[in-house]
Coordinates of C-alpha atoms in Angstrom, one line a residue:
Chain A
M6 CA -39.3 20.4 -29.9
I7 CA -39.5 20.9 -26.4
P8 CA -42.6 18.9 -24.1
L9 CA -43.5 23.0 -22.9
A10 CA -43.6 24.4 -26.4
Q11 CA -46.6 22.0 -27.4
A12 CA -50.1 23.5 -27.9
P13 CA -52.9 22.3 -25.2
P14 CA -55.0 18.6 -26.8
I15 CA -57.6 20.1 -29.2
T16 CA -61.1 19.9 -27.0
F17 CA -65.0 19.7 -27.3
W18 CA -63.9 23.3 -27.2
G19 CA -61.2 24.4 -29.6
V20 CA -61.4 22.8 -32.6
Q21 CA -58.5 22.7 -36.0
P22 CA -59.6 26.6 -36.7
G23 CA -61.2 26.7 -39.9
S24 CA -61.7 23.2 -40.3
G25 CA -65.1 22.0 -41.7
E26 CA -66.5 21.0 -38.1
M27 CA -64.9 24.5 -36.8
W28 CA -68.1 26.0 -39.6
V29 CA -70.4 23.1 -38.2
K30 CA -70.3 23.9 -34.5
I31 CA -70.6 26.9 -35.2
V32 CA -73.7 27.5 -37.1
V33 CA -75.3 24.6 -34.7
A34 CA -74.0 27.5 -32.0
L35 CA -75.5 29.7 -33.8
V36 CA -78.7 27.9 -34.3
V37 CA -79.2 26.9 -30.7
C38 CA -78.6 30.7 -28.8
L39 CA -81.8 31.5 -32.1
L40 CA -84.7 28.9 -30.6
I41 CA -83.3 29.6 -26.4
M42 CA -83.6 33.2 -26.9
F43 CA -86.9 32.8 -29.0
G44 CA -88.0 30.8 -26.5
L45 CA -87.0 32.7 -23.5
T46 CA -89.3 35.6 -24.9
F47 CA -92.7 33.8 -24.5
L48 CA -91.6 33.9 -20.9
P49 CA -94.2 36.0 -18.5
N50 CA -92.9 38.2 -16.8
A51 CA -92.3 36.7 -13.4
G52 CA -89.7 33.6 -15.1
R53 CA -87.6 36.5 -17.1
K54 CA -86.5 37.8 -13.3
A55 CA -85.8 34.4 -12.3
V56 CA -83.9 33.4 -15.5
V57 CA -81.4 36.8 -15.1
W58 CA -81.4 36.3 -11.4
G59 CA -79.5 32.1 -12.0
F60 CA -77.8 33.8 -14.7
T61 CA -76.2 36.4 -12.6
F62 CA -76.1 33.8 -9.4
A63 CA -74.5 30.9 -11.6
G64 CA -72.0 33.3 -12.8
G65 CA -71.1 35.3 -9.5
L66 CA -71.1 31.3 -7.1
F67 CA -68.1 30.5 -10.1
Y68 CA -66.0 33.5 -9.7
V69 CA -66.8 33.3 -5.2
L70 CA -66.4 28.9 -5.8
L71 CA -63.0 29.2 -7.3
W72 CA -62.0 32.6 -5.0
I73 CA -63.0 29.5 -2.0
V74 CA -62.0 25.6 -2.9
P75 CA -58.3 25.2 -3.4
T76 CA -57.1 25.5 -6.6
P77 CA -53.3 24.1 -7.9
I78 CA -51.0 26.6 -7.3
N79 CA -47.9 27.1 -11.4
R80 CA -50.2 23.3 -12.0
G81 CA -47.8 21.0 -14.2
P82 CA -49.8 19.4 -17.7
S83 CA -48.8 16.6 -16.2
D84 CA -50.3 16.9 -12.1
L85 CA -53.0 15.6 -11.8
P86 CA -55.2 15.9 -8.2
R87 CA -55.7 13.9 -5.4
P88 CA -58.3 12.3 -3.8
G89 CA -60.3 15.8 -3.2
E90 CA -58.6 18.0 -5.1
E91 CA -60.3 17.5 -8.1
F92 CA -63.4 20.2 -8.2
G93 CA -60.3 22.9 -6.8
F94 CA -58.6 21.1 -10.7
W95 CA -62.6 20.8 -12.2
L96 CA -62.5 24.9 -11.2
Q97 CA -59.1 25.8 -13.0
D98 CA -59.7 24.2 -15.9
A99 CA -63.2 26.0 -16.9
L100 CA -62.2 29.7 -16.2
P101 CA -60.4 30.1 -19.9
H102 CA -63.9 28.5 -21.5
I103 CA -65.6 30.8 -18.7
V104 CA -63.3 33.9 -19.9
N105 CA -64.0 33.4 -23.2
S106 CA -67.4 33.4 -22.6
A107 CA -67.7 36.2 -21.5
N108 CA -65.4 38.5 -23.7
I109 CA -67.4 36.8 -26.4
L110 CA -70.7 37.5 -24.0
T111 CA -68.6 41.3 -24.6
A112 CA -68.0 40.4 -28.1
F113 CA -71.9 41.2 -28.3
L114 CA -72.3 44.7 -26.5
L115 CA -70.9 45.6 -29.7
G116 CA -73.4 43.6 -32.2
L117 CA -76.4 45.7 -30.2
G118 CA -74.5 49.4 -29.9
I119 CA -73.9 49.1 -33.8
Y120 CA -77.6 48.3 -33.8
S121 CA -79.2 50.9 -31.2
L122 CA -76.7 52.9 -33.7
L123 CA -78.2 51.8 -37.1
R124 CA -82.2 51.7 -35.8
V125 CA -82.0 55.2 -33.8
H126 CA -79.4 57.3 -37.0
L127 CA -80.8 55.0 -39.5
G128 CA -84.7 56.1 -37.9
R129 CA -84.0 59.5 -38.3
I130 CA -82.5 59.5 -42.2
A131 CA -85.7 57.9 -43.0
K132 CA -88.3 60.0 -41.1
R133 CA -86.6 63.4 -43.0
Q134 CA -86.0 65.1 -39.1
P135 CA -83.8 67.9 -38.1
D136 CA -79.6 67.1 -37.9
R137 CA -80.6 63.3 -40.1
E138 CA -77.5 65.0 -42.5
F139 CA -75.1 64.1 -39.4
S140 CA -76.6 61.0 -39.1
A141 CA -75.6 60.1 -43.1
I142 CA -71.7 61.1 -41.7
L143 CA -72.5 58.5 -38.9
L144 CA -73.4 55.6 -40.9
V145 CA -71.0 56.5 -43.7
C146 CA -68.4 57.1 -41.6
M147 CA -69.1 53.3 -39.8
V148 CA -69.4 51.4 -42.5
V149 CA -66.7 52.2 -45.5
M150 CA -64.2 52.3 -41.3
A151 CA -65.1 49.0 -40.7
G152 CA -65.1 47.7 -44.9
F153 CA -61.2 48.9 -45.1
G154 CA -60.1 47.2 -41.2
Y155 CA -61.6 44.3 -41.7
A156 CA -60.1 44.7 -46.0
D157 CA -56.4 45.4 -44.7
W158 CA -56.8 42.8 -41.7
I159 CA -57.5 40.3 -43.3
M160 CA -54.1 40.7 -46.3
R161 CA -52.4 41.1 -43.6
R162 CA -53.3 37.8 -42.3
F163 CA -54.6 35.2 -45.2
G164 CA -53.7 37.1 -48.3
E165 CA -50.3 37.1 -50.3
G166 CA -46.9 38.8 -49.7
R167 CA -49.3 39.4 -46.3
E168 CA -45.6 39.6 -44.6
K169 CA -44.3 42.4 -47.0
L170 CA -47.6 44.6 -45.9
E171 CA -44.8 45.0 -42.5
L172 CA -43.3 48.1 -45.0
M173 CA -45.1 51.1 -45.9
Q174 CA -43.4 51.1 -49.2
N175 CA -45.6 47.6 -49.6
W176 CA -48.7 49.1 -49.2
T177 CA -52.0 48.6 -51.4
P178 CA -55.0 51.6 -51.3
V179 CA -56.4 49.3 -48.9
Q180 CA -53.5 49.7 -46.3
Y181 CA -53.3 53.7 -47.2
A182 CA -56.9 54.3 -46.4
F183 CA -57.1 52.4 -43.7
D184 CA -54.2 53.9 -41.8
L185 CA -55.3 57.9 -42.6
M186 CA -59.3 57.2 -41.7
F187 CA -57.3 55.5 -38.2
D188 CA -55.2 56.9 -37.3
G189 CA -54.1 60.3 -40.4
L190 CA -58.7 60.9 -38.9
L191 CA -59.5 58.7 -35.9
Q192 CA -57.2 58.9 -34.1
Q193 CA -56.4 62.8 -34.2
M194 CA -59.2 63.7 -33.3
D195 CA -59.5 61.6 -30.6
A196 CA -56.6 62.4 -28.8
A197 CA -57.8 66.0 -30.3
M198 CA -60.5 65.8 -27.6
F199 CA -59.6 64.6 -25.3
S200 CA -56.1 67.8 -25.3
M201 CA -59.2 70.3 -24.5
I202 CA -59.0 69.5 -21.1
A203 CA -56.1 71.5 -20.8
F204 CA -58.1 74.8 -21.8
F205 CA -60.7 73.8 -19.3
I206 CA -58.0 73.5 -16.3
L207 CA -56.5 76.8 -16.7
S208 CA -59.7 78.6 -17.3
A209 CA -60.8 77.1 -13.5
A210 CA -57.3 77.0 -12.5
Y211 CA -57.6 80.4 -13.3
R212 CA -61.4 81.8 -12.2
A213 CA -62.0 79.3 -9.3
F214 CA -59.3 77.9 -7.1
R215 CA -59.6 80.3 -4.4
I216 CA -58.0 79.9 -1.3
R217 CA -60.8 81.1 1.2
S218 CA -60.6 78.7 4.2
V219 CA -57.9 76.5 6.4
E220 CA -59.3 73.5 3.5
S221 CA -58.0 74.9 0.8
T222 CA -54.4 76.7 1.6
V223 CA -53.6 73.5 2.6
L224 CA -55.0 71.4 -0.5
M225 CA -53.2 74.9 -3.1
A226 CA -49.6 74.6 -0.8
S227 CA -49.8 70.1 -1.6
A228 CA -50.6 70.4 -5.0
L229 CA -48.2 73.1 -5.7
I230 CA -45.4 71.1 -4.2
L231 CA -46.2 67.9 -6.7
M232 CA -46.5 70.0 -9.5
L233 CA -43.1 72.1 -8.8
S234 CA -41.7 68.6 -8.4
L235 CA -42.3 67.3 -12.1
L236 CA -40.3 70.2 -13.3
G237 CA -36.8 69.1 -13.3
A238 CA -35.1 72.0 -13.9
L239 CA -36.4 73.6 -11.2
V240 CA -35.8 70.5 -9.4
A241 CA -32.5 70.7 -9.9
L242 CA -31.6 74.7 -9.6
W243 CA -33.9 74.4 -6.6
N244 CA -32.1 71.6 -5.3
G245 CA -28.5 72.7 -5.7
G246 CA -29.2 76.5 -3.8
V247 CA -29.5 74.3 -0.8
D248 CA -26.7 72.2 -1.3
A249 CA -24.8 75.8 -1.7
M250 CA -26.5 77.2 1.7
A251 CA -25.3 73.6 3.1
V252 CA -21.9 74.0 1.9
A253 CA -22.2 78.0 2.7
L254 CA -23.4 76.5 6.5
N255 CA -20.5 74.1 6.5
L256 CA -23.6 72.1 7.8
P257 CA -21.3 68.7 8.9
N258 CA -21.2 66.3 5.8
A259 CA -22.2 68.7 3.0
S260 CA -20.6 68.7 0.0
V261 CA -21.7 69.7 -2.8
D262 CA -21.3 66.7 -4.8
L263 CA -24.0 65.3 -2.9
K264 CA -22.4 62.0 -1.7
E265 CA -22.7 62.5 1.9
A266 CA -26.1 63.7 3.6
H267 CA -27.2 66.4 5.8
F268 CA -29.8 68.0 7.2
L269 CA -31.1 70.0 5.0
N270 CA -31.3 66.6 1.6
N271 CA -34.8 67.1 3.8
F272 CA -35.7 70.4 1.6
K273 CA -34.9 69.1 -1.3
L274 CA -38.0 70.0 -3.4
N275 CA -37.7 65.7 -4.5
E276 CA -37.7 65.0 -0.9
V277 CA -40.1 67.3 0.4
A278 CA -42.7 66.0 -2.8
N279 CA -41.8 62.3 -2.2
W280 CA -43.2 63.1 2.1
V281 CA -46.0 65.1 1.0
R282 CA -47.3 61.8 -1.4
S283 CA -45.7 59.2 1.4
F284 CA -47.0 59.9 4.2
L285 CA -49.9 62.5 3.0
Q286 CA -51.1 60.5 -0.1
V287 CA -50.7 56.7 0.0
P288 CA -52.2 57.4 3.5
A289 CA -54.9 59.0 2.2
L290 CA -55.7 56.9 -1.1
R291 CA -55.3 54.1 0.8
A292 CA -58.2 54.5 3.3
L293 CA -60.5 55.5 0.6
E294 CA -59.2 52.5 -2.4
F295 CA -60.6 50.8 1.7
G296 CA -64.0 51.7 1.8
V297 CA -64.5 51.9 -2.3
G298 CA -63.7 47.7 -1.6
L299 CA -66.1 47.5 1.1
G300 CA -68.5 49.7 -1.4
A301 CA -68.4 47.3 -4.1
L302 CA -68.4 44.1 -1.7
A303 CA -71.7 45.4 -0.5
M304 CA -72.6 46.0 -3.3
G305 CA -71.3 42.5 -5.2
L306 CA -73.1 40.6 -3.1
R307 CA -76.8 42.9 -3.4
L308 CA -76.6 42.8 -7.1
W309 CA -75.6 38.8 -7.0
L310 CA -78.1 37.6 -4.4
G311 CA -80.8 39.7 -6.6
L312 CA -81.9 42.5 -3.7
E313 CA -80.4 45.6 -5.4
K314 CA -83.6 47.8 -6.5
G315 CA -83.8 48.7 -9.4
G316 CA -82.2 45.7 -10.8
I317 CA -83.4 42.4 -11.0
S318 CA -86.4 42.8 -8.2
A319 CA -87.4 45.7 -9.4
Chain B
M13 CA -69.1 108.8 -14.1
T14 CA -68.1 104.6 -14.4
P15 CA -65.1 104.3 -11.8
Q16 CA -61.7 103.7 -13.4
K17 CA -61.2 99.7 -12.7
S18 CA -58.1 98.8 -12.0
I19 CA -55.8 96.2 -13.2
W20 CA -56.7 93.5 -11.1
E21 CA -60.7 93.7 -11.8
K22 CA -59.6 93.6 -15.3
L23 CA -57.7 90.7 -14.8
Q24 CA -60.3 89.3 -12.8
E25 CA -62.3 89.9 -16.2
I26 CA -59.9 88.3 -18.6
D27 CA -61.6 86.9 -21.8
R28 CA -61.1 82.8 -21.3
R29 CA -60.4 83.0 -24.9
I30 CA -57.0 85.0 -23.8
L31 CA -56.6 82.6 -21.6
Y32 CA -56.5 79.2 -24.1
L33 CA -54.0 81.5 -26.9
I34 CA -52.1 81.9 -23.7
L35 CA -51.8 77.9 -23.2
A36 CA -52.3 77.5 -27.1
I37 CA -48.9 79.0 -27.5
A38 CA -47.0 78.1 -23.9
V39 CA -47.4 74.9 -25.3
T40 CA -47.3 74.4 -28.9
V41 CA -43.9 77.2 -29.1
P42 CA -42.1 74.4 -26.5
L43 CA -42.2 72.0 -29.4
W44 CA -39.7 73.3 -31.0
I45 CA -36.9 73.5 -28.8
P46 CA -34.9 70.7 -28.2
A47 CA -33.5 70.6 -24.9
K48 CA -31.9 68.3 -22.2
L49 CA -32.9 69.8 -19.4
P50 CA -31.9 68.2 -15.5
V51 CA -34.8 66.0 -14.3
I52 CA -33.7 63.3 -10.5
P53 CA -35.9 60.3 -11.6
D54 CA -38.4 59.5 -8.9
S55 CA -37.6 55.8 -7.4
T56 CA -40.5 53.8 -9.0
S57 CA -39.1 55.0 -12.2
M58 CA -35.1 53.9 -11.5
D59 CA -36.9 50.7 -9.7
L60 CA -39.0 50.0 -13.6
Y61 CA -35.0 50.3 -14.9
G62 CA -33.5 48.7 -13.1
Q63 CA -36.1 46.2 -13.7
L64 CA -36.2 45.8 -17.3
M65 CA -32.2 45.8 -17.6
S66 CA -32.2 42.7 -14.7
V67 CA -35.0 40.7 -16.9
P68 CA -33.4 37.4 -17.3
E69 CA -32.1 36.7 -21.8
D70 CA -33.8 34.0 -21.4
K71 CA -36.9 35.3 -20.6
T72 CA -40.5 36.5 -22.3
V73 CA -41.6 39.7 -21.0
F74 CA -45.1 40.5 -20.1
V75 CA -46.7 43.8 -22.3
Q76 CA -50.6 44.3 -21.5
S77 CA -51.7 47.1 -23.2
D78 CA -54.2 49.6 -22.2
W79 CA -54.0 53.4 -23.8
T80 CA -55.8 54.9 -26.8
V81 CA -54.4 57.9 -28.2
S82 CA -56.6 60.3 -26.3
T83 CA -53.1 59.3 -23.9
R84 CA -51.1 59.6 -26.0
G85 CA -48.8 62.2 -24.8
E86 CA -47.7 60.2 -21.8
S87 CA -49.1 56.6 -22.6
Q88 CA -47.0 56.6 -26.1
G89 CA -44.2 57.3 -24.6
H90 CA -44.3 55.1 -22.4
L91 CA -45.3 52.0 -24.6
E92 CA -41.7 53.7 -26.5
A93 CA -39.6 53.2 -23.9
L94 CA -40.7 50.3 -22.2
L95 CA -40.2 48.4 -26.7
R96 CA -36.4 50.3 -26.6
I97 CA -35.0 48.8 -23.8
L98 CA -36.8 45.1 -24.5
M99 CA -35.2 45.3 -28.8
A100 CA -31.9 46.6 -27.3
R101 CA -31.8 43.2 -25.0
R102 CA -33.1 41.0 -26.9
I103 CA -35.4 39.9 -25.0
K104 CA -38.6 38.9 -26.4
F105 CA -42.9 39.4 -24.9
V106 CA -46.3 39.2 -25.7
I107 CA -48.3 42.3 -26.4
Y108 CA -52.5 42.6 -25.7
A109 CA -54.9 44.3 -25.0
A110 CA -57.4 43.7 -21.5
A111 CA -59.4 46.5 -21.7
D112 CA -59.4 48.5 -25.2
P113 CA -60.9 47.5 -28.8
Q114 CA -59.0 50.1 -30.4
A115 CA -54.8 49.1 -28.1
P116 CA -54.2 46.5 -30.4
Q117 CA -54.2 49.3 -33.2
V118 CA -52.5 51.3 -31.8
F119 CA -49.2 49.3 -30.4
R120 CA -49.1 48.3 -33.1
N121 CA -48.3 51.3 -34.9
V122 CA -46.5 51.9 -32.1
I123 CA -43.9 48.3 -33.1
L124 CA -44.1 49.0 -36.8
G125 CA -42.9 52.5 -35.2
L126 CA -39.8 51.2 -33.3
N127 CA -38.7 48.3 -36.5
Q128 CA -38.9 51.7 -39.0
E129 CA -36.5 53.7 -36.5
R130 CA -34.5 50.7 -36.3
E131 CA -34.1 49.9 -39.3
A132 CA -33.5 53.0 -40.4
R133 CA -30.0 53.3 -37.8
G134 CA -29.0 49.5 -38.8
L135 CA -29.8 47.2 -35.9
P136 CA -32.4 44.7 -36.5
P137 CA -35.5 45.0 -36.3
Y138 CA -38.4 42.1 -34.0
R139 CA -40.6 40.2 -35.9
Q140 CA -43.5 38.4 -35.0
W141 CA -43.7 35.4 -33.9
E142 CA -39.7 35.3 -33.8
D143 CA -39.0 38.3 -31.4
Y144 CA -42.7 39.4 -29.8
I145 CA -46.1 37.7 -29.9
D146 CA -49.0 39.9 -31.0
L147 CA -52.4 38.3 -29.2
G148 CA -54.4 41.3 -30.1
A149 CA -57.6 42.1 -27.7
F150 CA -59.2 40.6 -24.8
L151 CA -62.4 42.1 -24.2
N152 CA -62.6 41.7 -20.1
A153 CA -60.1 43.0 -18.4
E154 CA -61.2 40.8 -14.8
G155 CA -61.9 37.5 -16.5
T156 CA -58.3 37.6 -18.2
L157 CA -56.5 38.3 -15.6
N158 CA -57.7 36.2 -13.9
S159 CA -57.3 33.3 -15.8
I160 CA -53.8 34.8 -16.7
G161 CA -53.1 34.4 -12.9
Q162 CA -53.9 30.7 -13.1
D163 CA -53.4 29.5 -16.0
V164 CA -51.7 31.8 -18.2
R165 CA -51.5 28.7 -21.1
K166 CA -55.5 27.7 -20.9
L167 CA -56.1 31.0 -21.8
F168 CA -53.3 32.3 -25.0
G169 CA -54.2 28.0 -26.3
P170 CA -56.5 28.9 -28.6
R171 CA -54.9 32.6 -30.3
R172 CA -52.8 32.0 -33.5
S173 CA -50.1 33.3 -35.1
A174 CA -48.2 32.4 -38.8
D175 CA -44.6 31.6 -38.3
T176 CA -41.9 32.9 -39.5
E177 CA -42.9 31.1 -43.4
G178 CA -46.3 32.3 -42.8
R179 CA -48.2 28.9 -41.7
E180 CA -51.1 29.3 -38.9
R181 CA -50.0 27.6 -36.3
P182 CA -51.1 28.3 -32.3
V183 CA -48.6 30.9 -30.2
L184 CA -47.7 28.6 -27.7
E185 CA -45.6 27.1 -30.4
S186 CA -43.6 30.3 -30.9
P187 CA -40.6 30.7 -29.0
V188 CA -42.2 34.0 -26.9
L189 CA -44.3 31.4 -26.1
S190 CA -43.0 27.9 -25.7
R191 CA -40.6 28.0 -22.5
V192 CA -43.9 29.7 -20.0
Q193 CA -46.8 27.4 -19.0
K194 CA -47.6 29.5 -16.5
I195 CA -48.1 33.7 -15.3
G196 CA -44.4 32.5 -12.5
D197 CA -42.0 32.2 -16.1
A198 CA -42.5 35.4 -17.2
G199 CA -39.3 37.9 -16.7
L200 CA -42.3 40.5 -16.0
Y201 CA -45.1 42.1 -16.7
V202 CA -45.6 45.7 -17.7
V203 CA -49.0 47.3 -17.8
V204 CA -49.5 50.8 -19.4
T205 CA -52.4 51.8 -19.0
A206 CA -54.8 56.0 -18.9
S207 CA -57.3 53.5 -16.3
A208 CA -58.0 51.0 -13.9
T209 CA -56.4 48.1 -15.2
I210 CA -53.3 47.5 -13.5
D211 CA -55.9 47.3 -10.1
V212 CA -57.5 44.4 -11.3
A213 CA -53.2 43.3 -12.1
V214 CA -52.1 43.7 -9.2
Q215 CA -55.6 41.6 -7.8
R216 CA -54.8 38.9 -10.0
I217 CA -51.2 39.1 -10.9
S218 CA -49.4 40.8 -8.2
G219 CA -47.5 37.4 -6.3
K220 CA -47.6 34.7 -8.6
T221 CA -44.8 37.3 -11.3
K222 CA -42.7 40.4 -10.8
L223 CA -45.3 43.2 -11.4
A224 CA -44.8 47.2 -13.2
A225 CA -46.7 49.8 -14.7
M226 CA -46.4 52.8 -16.5
T227 CA -49.6 54.3 -16.3
T228 CA -50.4 58.4 -16.4
G229 CA -50.4 60.9 -14.8
V230 CA -53.6 60.9 -12.7
V231 CA -54.1 57.1 -13.0
F232 CA -49.7 56.7 -11.6
P233 CA -50.6 57.8 -7.2
S234 CA -53.2 55.3 -7.2
V235 CA -50.3 53.1 -7.9
L236 CA -48.1 54.6 -5.1
P237 CA -49.9 52.6 -2.7
F238 CA -49.1 49.2 -4.3
Y239 CA -45.2 50.3 -4.9
Q240 CA -44.6 50.7 -1.3
S241 CA -45.7 47.7 -0.6
G242 CA -43.8 46.0 -2.8
Q243 CA -46.3 44.4 -5.1
V244 CA -45.1 46.8 -8.3
V245 CA -41.9 46.3 -7.8
G246 CA -41.6 50.2 -10.0
A247 CA -43.8 51.9 -11.6
A248 CA -43.1 55.4 -14.2
G249 CA -46.4 57.9 -14.2
G250 CA -47.5 60.1 -16.6
L251 CA -44.8 62.5 -18.5
K252 CA -42.0 62.9 -16.2
G253 CA -41.7 58.8 -15.9
V254 CA -41.8 59.3 -19.7
Y255 CA -38.3 61.7 -19.5
D256 CA -37.4 59.4 -16.7
M257 CA -37.1 56.4 -18.8
E258 CA -35.2 58.7 -21.0
F259 CA -33.3 59.8 -19.0
L260 CA -32.7 56.2 -17.1
M261 CA -31.5 55.1 -20.6
A262 CA -29.0 57.5 -21.8
N263 CA -27.4 57.9 -18.3
G264 CA -27.8 54.1 -16.5
V265 CA -27.7 54.9 -12.5
N266 CA -25.1 55.0 -10.6
V267 CA -22.9 53.2 -12.6
V268 CA -19.4 53.4 -12.2
S269 CA -17.2 54.8 -15.5
P270 CA -13.8 53.1 -15.4
T271 CA -11.9 55.9 -13.7
G272 CA -14.0 54.5 -10.2
K273 CA -16.5 58.2 -10.5
V274 CA -20.3 57.1 -10.0
E275 CA -21.6 58.5 -13.1
A276 CA -25.7 59.5 -13.0
Q277 CA -25.7 59.1 -9.1
F278 CA -28.7 59.1 -7.4
P279 CA -28.6 59.0 -3.7
A280 CA -32.2 57.7 -3.0
K281 CA -31.5 54.6 -4.6
A282 CA -27.8 54.6 -4.3
E283 CA -28.3 50.2 -3.8
L284 CA -29.0 50.2 -7.7
T285 CA -26.5 49.5 -10.5
A286 CA -28.2 50.0 -14.6
P287 CA -26.2 50.7 -17.6
P288 CA -27.3 53.3 -19.8
L289 CA -29.3 51.4 -22.6
T290 CA -26.3 52.8 -25.1
E291 CA -24.2 50.7 -23.2
I292 CA -25.3 47.7 -24.9
E293 CA -26.2 49.2 -28.2
P294 CA -24.7 52.0 -28.9
K295 CA -27.1 53.2 -32.3
T296 CA -30.7 52.7 -30.1
V297 CA -32.3 55.8 -29.4
T298 CA -32.5 57.3 -25.7
F299 CA -34.3 60.9 -25.6
A300 CA -37.8 61.4 -28.2
R301 CA -41.1 62.0 -26.9
G302 CA -40.1 62.8 -23.0
Q303 CA -37.8 64.8 -24.6
R304 CA -40.1 66.8 -27.3
Y305 CA -42.7 67.2 -24.6
F306 CA -41.5 67.8 -21.3
L307 CA -40.8 71.6 -22.1
S308 CA -44.0 72.8 -23.3
F309 CA -45.0 70.8 -20.0
H310 CA -43.3 73.1 -17.7
A311 CA -44.2 75.9 -19.2
A312 CA -47.9 74.8 -18.5
I313 CA -47.9 73.8 -15.4
V314 CA -46.1 76.6 -14.5
L315 CA -48.7 78.4 -16.8
L316 CA -50.9 77.0 -14.4
I317 CA -49.6 78.6 -11.2
I318 CA -49.2 81.7 -12.7
A319 CA -52.8 81.5 -13.2
V320 CA -53.8 80.5 -9.9
V321 CA -51.9 82.9 -8.0
V322 CA -52.6 86.3 -10.4
G323 CA -56.2 84.9 -9.6
N324 CA -56.0 84.5 -6.0
I325 CA -53.6 87.9 -5.4
G326 CA -57.2 89.6 -7.5
M327 CA -59.9 88.3 -5.3
Y328 CA -56.9 89.4 -2.7
K329 CA -57.0 92.9 -4.4
M330 CA -60.6 93.1 -4.9
R331 CA -61.3 92.2 -1.4
K332 CA -59.3 94.7 0.0
N333 CA -60.6 97.6 -2.6
R334 CA -64.2 97.4 -1.6
R335 CA -64.1 97.4 2.1
G336 CA -62.3 100.0 1.9
A337 CA -64.9 101.6 -0.9

């Protein structure tokens, strides 16, 4: 085995998968977290604000320090910090754990979403409210999809003869059921919903896109050029016409095989579209993103420091 | 007696359902017409193809796939074209999602479909562990890409996958990742996305490795400033980008034929030369999803332009009539 092929050494944060130690750590972490959460419920409002602000500030501080403090570049497995570099090494080492923690927090949002769905829709069914049948359908679909999804994942990951499941002829009813629900229904409905936008765009283009001012004329002209430049067949026709015109006018360097440049090349559709993109669209986008960046920086600072109204300071 | 309405007035009041029906017919009918339309690939697409064709064979390509089926028309074509090139060139790749938890299942289906296509054509399929690694989802794009930029081995270290004998092992021991010590060791980092994760990738990864993008038409303009600045080395945008890639896979860029004639000549990228993919793997598929949709795309755009033009002429005529009355 070449040295680089070795996995990083197992530390306190990365135990052997499936080992007893792993399960002990999971249970202990769960109990500790539940106790902390239970303890936090006894905090008065002022204390809660301080806890939220503290976590927000600590989370932001890490990334600010990571940005400010020099960290090693292209660090090898055997590289050790020289005096004064320890903190930069420590920050870099901590990053994957911070990212994994953030990933876990994001996963909690999924749990929160499921809890919220269950609370709302089970309540609607229990209270026999109108349209409760839709709530029932939603919950049944959620449970069935998750059930078959997990069963499929377990069979593919840990089951006997899992490698055979890559071929469709070896599928069991679980794979067929999951395929039907995920690929056959969910994905098709998702795509169908998104494609409906095209109908609204056409209707809006027909009824609302009116040339009433100089600005709207410029906007429409540039949009027209860019849209036409996406049509390969039309671009080929247009450019062929420009070349033929150059030959007919007997322009210097004009030839039908496009090897030489001639002045009329500037009027080829793709060239005009490139000019619009490079000299009008991209500078405008840069200016826009610069402004958005400054705004995000200001907003980030306000959130980090707890100054944003409606946030921690509310 | 009510004055008779002119044709333009009638057109202005046309029922929206008729517009919807016209669009549905215009878009669906061309799907059954297999046409290889001419195209002049964008410079961004040619650069992307050139980069993909010049990745050294012993390097691993990182693929960040952040799309789901709502943008299947564009993004699936992008991913298929990308993976066809990598598979034909026998380049190893690692694939994962950094945004949507649905994305891994979607790219797994694409890989499964491409493997079935390869087997049907008598080509060797791509195998997990040996040829590619599927890392699933990382649900926090900002932190994940920051970590990839800082120390990719620490981030991927805890992830495991079954090896060829079915044993669960750390992915870093696989032939795909064993030689990757830092992100700079990647042959290319390609983001296939329908969202702003390309912006995050530029912020966190550009400068550390070569970064390329395959985005939807809506996101594509936001990639252009990064392409102009050199932070993104190549990009394919929208359905045109899919068709560009398929066209380049079939024809190459500025290829010199044995007779000395330059085939598929593109003066905008005169300095770039890349062979067609079929030269490397003759049985590989080139024209596929992009070709199937490109004529429909033409029909939709033309219809949109006609709608704007007719709508404006109608408005102009009606105003003129009112002034006359």
